[in-house]
C-alpha cells in the first residue's frame, strides 16, 4: 500500500472541519464512502489503518474508528482484526 499521502490530496486531508454541525467522524466517513463508490478504492483494496487516518486528517483515533465502523455497518468494507479493513 502506498503512503497515505498518496491516497488523499492535501485538500482532502485538510477538508475535515470541526466548526461545522456535521461530526468529524461523519465527514471522514463521507469522504471514504465517496472514494469507495467512485472507484478510487476498489474491491479488495485495503484501507489505511485507524492510526494512519487519524494522523493524516488530524482527528482522534476514536473518530477514525467510528468512521470505519460506519463503513462496515453500511456493508462497504469488511474489518478483520490483524488483517485490516478491505473494500467489499
C-alpha positions in Angstrom: 0.0 0.0 0.0 1.2 3.5 -0.8 1.9 6.1 1.8 -1.4 7.6 2.9 -0.1 10.9 1.5 -0.5 9.4 -2.0 -4.1 8.3 -1.2 -5.5 11.7 -0.3 -4.8 15.1 -1.7 -3.7 17.9 0.7 -7.1 19.5 0.2 -8.8 16.3 1.2 -6.6 15.9 4.2 -7.5 19.5 5.3 -11.2 19.2 4.4 -12.5 18.0 7.8 -13.8 20.9 9.8 -14.6 20.8 13.5 -16.5 24.1 13.2 -19.4 22.6 11.3 -22.6 20.9 12.6 -21.5 17.6 10.9 -19.5 15.4 13.3 -15.9 14.8 12.3 -16.4 11.0 12.1 -19.3 11.6 9.6 -17.2 13.9 7.5 -14.4 11.3 7.3 -17.0 8.5 6.7 -18.4 10.5 3.8 -15.0 11.2 2.2 -14.1 7.5 2.4 -17.5 6.3 1.2 -17.3 8.7 -1.8 -13.8 7.3 -2.7 -15.1 3.7 -2.5 -18.2 4.5 -4.6 -16.2 6.4 -7.3 -13.7 3.5 -7.6 -10.7 5.2 -6.1 -10.7 2.3 -3.6 -11.7 -0.9 -5.5 -13.0 -4.2 -4.3 -10.4 -5.9 -2.2 -8.3 -2.8 -1.6 -7.0 -2.4 2.0 -7.9 0.9 3.5 -5.5 2.9 5.7 -5.5 2.0 9.4 -7.3 4.0 12.0 -3.9 5.3 13.2 -2.9 6.4 9.7 -6.3 8.1 9.1 -6.1 9.9 12.5 -2.7 11.2 11.7 -3.4 12.2 8.1 -6.7 14.0 9.0 -5.7 15.4 12.4 -8.5 13.6 14.2 -8.6 11.2 17.2 -8.3 7.5 16.6 -11.8 7.1 18.1 -13.1 9.4 15.3 -11.3 7.3 12.7 -12.6 4.1 14.2 -16.2 5.4 14.2 -15.9 6.3 10.5 -14.6 2.9 9.7 -17.3 1.2 11.8 -19.9 3.2 9.9 -18.4 2.0 6.6 -18.6 -1.6 7.9 -22.2 -1.1 9.1 -23.1 0.1 5.6 -21.6 -3.0 4.0 -18.9 -1.1 2.2 -15.9 -2.7 4.0 -15.0 -5.8 5.9 -12.9 -5.4 9.1 -10.7 -8.2 10.4 -8.6 -7.8 13.4 -4.9 -8.2 12.4 -5.7 -8.1 8.7 -7.1 -4.7 8.2 -10.1 -3.1 6.6 -10.9 -4.1 3.0 -13.4 -2.8 0.4 -16.2 -5.4 -0.3 
